[in-house]
Amino acid sequence: MGLTSETTVYVMAALAAICVALLVWLWPRLAKQGLRHVLGRLGAIGVTQVAIIAAFACWLNSSYQFFGSWGELFGHVETAPVGITQAGAGNGDGTVNGVAVKGALVQPASDEQLSRVSGLPTGPAAVNGRVESVKVIGRRTGVVDPAFVYLPPQYFQKAYHRQRFPVIVVLSGYPGSIFNLAQHLRVSQTAGELQKNGQMQPTIMVMIRPTIAPPRDTECVDVPGGPQTETFLAKDLPDAVKSAYRVGHDASAWGVMGYSSGASCALQLTMRNPHVYTTAGALSPDYRVKDDPTTGNLFGSGLGRVNRINGHDLMWRLKHLPVPQVSVLVADSKHGEPGYPQTLAFIKAVRAPMRVASILPEQGSHNFPTWVREMPATLKWMNQQLTFPQDVVPRHHKKGTVVAARPKADHGTLRADGTEPTPTATTHK
């Protein structure tokens, strides 16, 4: 039985019901004096509570896909085979299309999670687009991470058969999953509707989780002697996507967004790797990475620990380091989310050449209904920052990229309905 299967949920629910029934039936026999009967009562109550909690946890995990398998739950993570090389010489002249390519950095994956997502495009891909279930293999890190890839209709149309496309990488929170991105955040459904209505240029959406070593939360950090999450997301993932899909090779065509800890990761990746991602959308982010019980020791020990901690403190970076030439959007609710004051402080701290926009609704919570409201405006804003690649897939595999410049949006505030930004502050100098 798979961890996320309905059979597992029903079995666990049945076991919980049996435990409750046995507790009621045995209670009169246990209701006697003496150490043995007291221990019996405590044991019966404990077993029943564990069974009930396990049944509830299985149902919750089946609904939100926090962990996709028993191996993930117990920390047994798939690793890449030895000797992985990029496919297609980096030209991105083909898609996965359900066919495994030996040695490819993007491989087909099971459709088990994807089949449970509602509202995905159906019918001809050249008319409605397509979502693929894949696994991304990290050439440097050896990480194997599941992903959903949304390809717009134009990707399959003859007029675009040599055209490259901009990319937005979308990150889940912790423990999170790509199922949450597709089903509850509705990334591909929202992007598809915006592109269909002409409010967003054709863009490839890569939905992936930053939790590469479950159940540990690595917060997009290269842990000394541990998981190399930043390397995977800033180097392995772009390389893999470029090897399998027709995407832009210049950083101006790449953006990254996320919610909760995925939002924090999006800001970290963009500000720390502006040569990879030039645009970030952050829904309810934090601005500093710190150790907690789910992360363990992220920064190691010794003389370099303080520098590593400061390097992942965005407010410290804005104060002490050169500001990267990137554009970021931050979203936080004035009432209902605890991070609002920190978001205002971050906005105030940003200075040129970095640009910042914001979505600051009056009410909202740290949950999917709030983030779904903010999604259309965030995607439209990010899309305005990204350059549509002018280079094409070469007929004779010639190398070289020509990218047309595109003006950046001004520092301002977006409304949650996606209307034009209203300036709220002047550009920092």
C-alpha positions in Angstrom: 0.0 0.0 0.0 1.4 3.4 -1.0 1.6 6.1 1.7 -0.8 8.4 -0.2 -3.2 5.7 -1.4 -6.9 5.7 -0.3 -6.4 2.1 0.8 -3.9 3.1 3.4 -6.2 5.8 4.7 -9.1 3.3 5.0 -6.9 0.7 6.6 -5.6 3.2 9.2 -9.1 4.4 9.9 -10.4 0.9 10.4 -7.5 0.1 12.8 -8.3 3.3 14.8 -12.0 2.2 15.0 -11.0 -1.3 16.1 -8.7 0.2 18.8 -11.6 2.4 20.1 -13.9 -0.6 20.2 -11.4 -2.7 22.0 -10.8 0.1 24.5 -14.5 0.3 25.3 -14.8 -3.5 25.5 -11.7 -4.1 27.7 -12.2 -1.1 30.0 -14.2 -2.9 32.6 -11.6 -5.6 32.9 -8.9 -2.9 33.3 -10.8 -0.9 35.8 -9.3 -2.6 38.9 -6.8 -1.7 41.5 -3.2 -2.6 41.1 -0.1 -1.6 39.1 -0.8 -4.1 36.3 -4.3 -2.8 35.7 -3.1 0.8 35.8 -0.4 0.1 33.3 -3.0 -1.7 31.2 -5.3 1.3 31.1 -2.4 3.6 30.2 -1.2 1.3 27.4 -4.8 0.9 26.0 -5.3 4.7 26.0 -1.9 5.3 24.4 -2.4 2.7 21.6 -5.8 4.1 20.8 -4.6 7.7 20.7 -1.6 6.7 18.4 -4.0 4.8 16.1 -6.3 7.8 15.8 -3.5 10.3 15.3 -1.9 8.0 12.6 -5.2 7.7 10.8 -5.7 11.4 10.8 -2.1 12.0 9.7 -2.5 9.5 6.8 -5.7 11.3 5.7 -4.0 14.7 5.9 -0.9 13.5 4.0 -3.1 11.9 1.3 -5.0 15.2 0.9 -1.9 17.4 0.8 0.9 15.0 -0.3 3.5 16.2 2.2 5.3 12.9 1.8 4.9 10.9 -1.4 6.1 7.5 -0.2 7.1 5.6 2.9 10.7 6.0 2.0 10.4 9.8 2.0 8.6 9.7 5.4 11.5 7.8 7.0 14.2 9.8 5.2 15.2 7.3 2.5 15.7 9.6 -0.5 16.3 8.4 -4.0 19.7 9.2 -5.3 20.9 9.7 -8.9 22.7 7.0 -10.8 26.4 7.5 -11.4 27.6 9.0 -14.6 24.6 11.2 -15.4 25.2 13.5 -18.4 23.0 16.2 -20.0 20.8 15.1 -22.8 20.4 16.9 -26.1 23.7 18.8 -25.7 21.9 21.5 -23.8 19.8 22.5 -26.8 16.4 21.6 -25.2 15.2 20.3 -28.5 12.7 17.9 -27.1 10.3 17.2 -24.2 10.0 14.2 -22.0 6.7 13.0 -23.6 6.6 10.0 -21.4 9.7 8.4 -23.0 12.7 7.7 -20.8 16.0 8.8 -22.2 19.0 7.0 -20.7 21.3 9.6 -19.1 18.8 12.4 -19.3 18.6 14.9 -16.4 14.8 15.0 -16.7 13.0 11.6 -16.6 9.3 10.7 -16.8 7.7 10.0 -13.4 4.6 8.3 -12.2 1.3 10.1 -12.9 -0.2 9.0 -9.5 -0.2 12.5 -8.0 -0.9 14.3 -11.2 -4.0 12.2 -11.9 -5.5 13.5 -8.6 -5.2 17.2 -9.7 -8.4 18.8 -10.9 -8.6 21.4 -13.7 -5.5 20.4 -15.7 -5.5 21.0 -19.5 -6.9 18.2 -21.6 -7.3 17.6 -25.3 -4.7 18.6 -27.9 -1.6 20.1 -26.3 -1.3 22.6 -29.2 -4.6 24.1 -28.1 -4.6 23.7 -24.3 -1.1 23.0 -23.3 0.1 20.1 -21.1 1.4 19.3 -17.6 4.1 16.6 -17.4 5.1 14.6 -14.3 8.8 14.2 -14.2 11.8 13.7 -11.9 14.7 16.1 -12.0 18.2 14.6 -11.5 20.9 16.8 -10.0 24.1 16.3 -11.9 26.2 17.9 -9.1 24.2 17.0 -6.0 22.9 13.5 -6.9 19.4 14.7 -5.8 16.3 13.2 -7.5 13.3 15.5 -7.0 9.8 15.1 -8.4 8.4 18.0 -10.5 5.4 19.0 -12.6 6.1 21.0 -15.7 3.4 23.1 -17.4 4.0 23.6 -21.1 1.9 26.3 -22.8 0.0 25.6 -26.1 2.5 27.6 -28.1 5.2 25.1 -27.1 3.5 22.5 -29.4 2.5 24.9 -32.2 4.4 24.8 -35.5 5.0 28.5 -35.5 7.0 28.2 -32.3 8.7 24.9 -33.0 12.2 26.5 -32.6 11.3 29.2 -30.1 12.6 29.2 -26.6 10.3 30.2 -23.7 10.7 32.0 -20.3 10.5 30.0 -17.2 9.0 30.5 -13.7 10.1 28.0 -11.1 7.4 27.6 -8.3 8.4 26.3 -4.9 6.2 24.7 -2.3 6.4 25.4 1.4 7.5 22.9 4.1 6.8 20.1 4.3 4.7 20.8 1.1 4.7 19.0 -2.2 4.2 19.5 -5.9 0.7 18.3 -5.4 -0.1 21.3 -3.3 1.3 23.6 -6.0 -0.9 22.0 -8.7 -4.1 21.3 -6.7 -4.3 23.9 -4.0 -2.2 26.8 -5.3 -3.4 26.0 -8.9 -0.3 27.2 -10.6 -0.7 25.7 -14.0 -4.5 26.4 -14.1 -4.0 30.1 -13.2 -1.1 30.5 -15.6 -3.0 28.8 -18.4 -6.0 31.1 -17.9 -3.9 34.2 -17.8 -2.0 33.2 -21.0 -5.3 32.3 -22.7 -6.7 35.8 -22.0 -3.5 37.5 -23.2 -2.6 38.7 -19.7 0.6 36.7 -19.6 3.1 35.7 -22.3 3.6 32.0 -23.0 5.7 30.7 -20.1 6.9 27.3 -18.9 6.0 26.7 -15.2 8.2 24.3 -13.2 6.6 23.2 -10.0 9.1 21.6 -7.5 9.6 21.2 -3.8 12.7 22.6 -2.1 12.6 19.7 0.5 15.3 17.5 -1.2 16.1 15.5 2.0 12.7 14.8 3.6 11.7 15.0 6.3 14.4 17.5 7.0 13.7 21.2 6.1 16.9 22.4 4.5 15.6 25.9 3.7 17.4 26.3 0.4 20.8 26.2 2.1 23.9 24.3 1.2 24.4 22.5 4.5 28.0 21.9 5.4 28.5 18.2 5.1 24.8 17.8 4.3 22.1 18.4 1.6 23.1 20.9 -1.0 19.7 22.5 -1.6 20.9 25.8 -3.0 23.2 24.1 -5.5 20.4 21.9 -6.6 17.9 24.7 -7.2 20.4 27.3 -8.5 22.5 25.0 -10.7 21.2 21.5 -11.2 17.6 22.4 -11.8 18.2 25.1 -14.5 20.8 22.8 -16.2 18.3 19.9 -16.2 15.4 22.0 -17.6 17.6 23.6 -20.2 18.7 20.1 -21.4 15.1 18.8 -21.8 13.0 21.8 -22.8 13.2 24.8 -25.2 13.8 27.5 -22.5 15.7 30.7 -22.4 19.4 30.3 -21.5 19.8 33.9 -20.2 18.9 34.8 -16.6 16.6 37.5 -17.8 14.2 34.7 -18.8 14.2 33.0 -15.4 12.1 33.7 -12.4 11.3 31.9 -9.1 8.3 32.2 -6.8 6.9 30.3 -3.8 4.7 30.5 -0.7 5.7 30.4 3.0 9.2 28.8 3.2 9.1 28.5 -0.6 8.7 32.2 -0.7 11.7 32.7 1.5 13.7 30.4 -0.7 12.6 32.4 -3.8 14.0 35.6 -2.4 17.2 33.8 -1.2 17.8 32.2 -4.6 17.3 35.5 -6.5 19.3 37.8 -4.3 22.2 35.2 -3.9 22.1 34.0 -7.5 21.2 37.0 -9.7 23.0 35.4 -12.6 20.5 32.5 -12.5 17.2 34.2 -11.4 16.4 37.8 -12.0 12.8 37.9 -10.7 11.2 36.6 -7.5 7.6 36.4 -6.3 7.4 35.7 -2.5 4.0 35.0 -0.9 4.3 35.3 2.9 8.1 35.0 3.1 10.6 35.2 6.0 13.7 37.2 5.4 16.2 35.3 7.5 17.0 31.6 7.6 17.5 30.2 11.1 17.9 26.8 12.8 14.8 25.2 14.3 13.8 21.6 15.2 12.8 20.8 11.6 16.0 22.1 10.1 18.7 20.9 12.5 22.1 22.6 12.2 22.0 24.3 8.7 25.2 26.4 9.0 27.7 24.0 10.5 30.3 25.1 13.1 33.7 26.8 13.2 34.8 30.2 11.9 32.5 30.2 8.9 29.3 29.7 10.7 28.6 33.4 11.4 29.3 34.3 7.7 27.0 31.6 6.5 24.2 32.8 8.9 24.7 36.4 7.7 24.7 35.3 4.1 21.2 34.0 4.5 19.9 37.0 6.3 18.4 39.2 3.6 18.2 42.4 5.7 21.9 41.9 6.6 22.8 41.5 2.9 20.9 44.7 1.9 22.8 46.6 4.5 26.3 45.2 4.1 26.7 43.8 0.5 26.3 45.2 -3.0 22.6 45.1 -4.0 21.9 42.7 -7.0 20.1 44.0 -10.1 16.9 41.9 -9.6 13.2 42.5 -9.3 11.2 41.0 -6.4 7.6 41.0 -5.3 6.6 40.4 -1.7 3.1 39.7 -0.4 1.9 39.9 3.2 -1.5 40.7 4.8 -1.8 43.7 7.2 -4.1 41.7 9.5 -3.8 38.0 9.9 -0.1 37.3 9.2 2.7 37.9 11.7 5.3 38.8 9.1 3.8 42.1 7.9 6.2 44.4 9.9 9.2 42.5 8.6 7.9 42.9 5.0 7.5 46.6 5.4 11.1 46.8 6.7 12.4 44.8 3.8 10.6 47.0 1.3 12.1 50.1 2.9 15.6 48.6 2.9 15.6 47.8 -0.8 17.7 50.2 -2.9 18.7 50.6 -6.5 19.5 48.7 -8.7 17.2 46.2 -7.0 13.5 46.8 -7.5 10.6 45.8 -5.3 6.8 45.6 -5.6 4.3 44.5 -3.1 0.9 43.0 -2.5 -0.4 44.1 0.9 -4.1 43.2 1.4 -5.9 44.4 4.5 -6.9 40.9 5.5 -5.4 37.4 4.9 -4.0 34.4 6.6 -1.0 32.1 6.1 -3.0 29.7 3.9 -3.9 28.7 0.4 -7.0 30.9 0.0 -4.9 34.0 0.6 -2.1 32.8 -1.7 -4.6 31.9 -4.5 -6.0 35.4 -4.3 -2.5 36.8 -4.8 -1.4 34.4 -7.5 -2.8 36.1 -10.6 -1.3 39.5 -9.8 2.0 37.9 -8.9 2.3 35.9 -12.1 1.4 38.9 -14.3 3.9 41.1 -12.5 6.7 38.5 -12.8 5.9 37.9 -16.4 6.3 41.6 -17.1 9.8 41.4 -15.7 10.9 38.4 -17.7 12.4 38.7 -21.1 10.8 36.5 -23.8 13.9 34.9 -25.4 14.7 36.0 -28.9 17.1 33.1 -29.5 15.9 30.0 -31.1 16.8 26.3 -31.1 19.6 26.2 -33.8 19.1 24.0 -36.8 22.7 23.0 -36.7 23.2 23.2 -32.9 25.0 26.5 -33.1 25.8 28.1 -29.8 24.9 31.6 -28.8 22.1 33.5 -27.2 20.7 36.9 -28.2 18.3 38.4 -25.7 16.1 41.4 -26.3 16.0 44.0 -23.5 12.8 44.6 -21.8 12.0 47.5 -19.4 11.5 46.6 -15.7 8.4 47.6 -13.8 8.6 50.5 -11.3 8.8 50.0 -7.5 5.2 49.9 -6.4 2.3 48.0 -4.9 0.1 45.6 -6.9 -3.5 45.0 -6.1 -4.6 41.4 -5.5 -6.9 41.6 -8.5 -3.9 42.1 -10.8 -4.4 45.8 -11.8 -1.5 48.0 -12.6 1.0 48.8 -9.9 0.4 52.0 -7.9 3.7 53.5 -6.8 4.2 53.6 -3.0 7.8 54.7 -2.8 10.5 56.2 -4.9 13.4 54.1 -6.2 16.1 53.8 -3.6 19.4 55.3 -4.5 
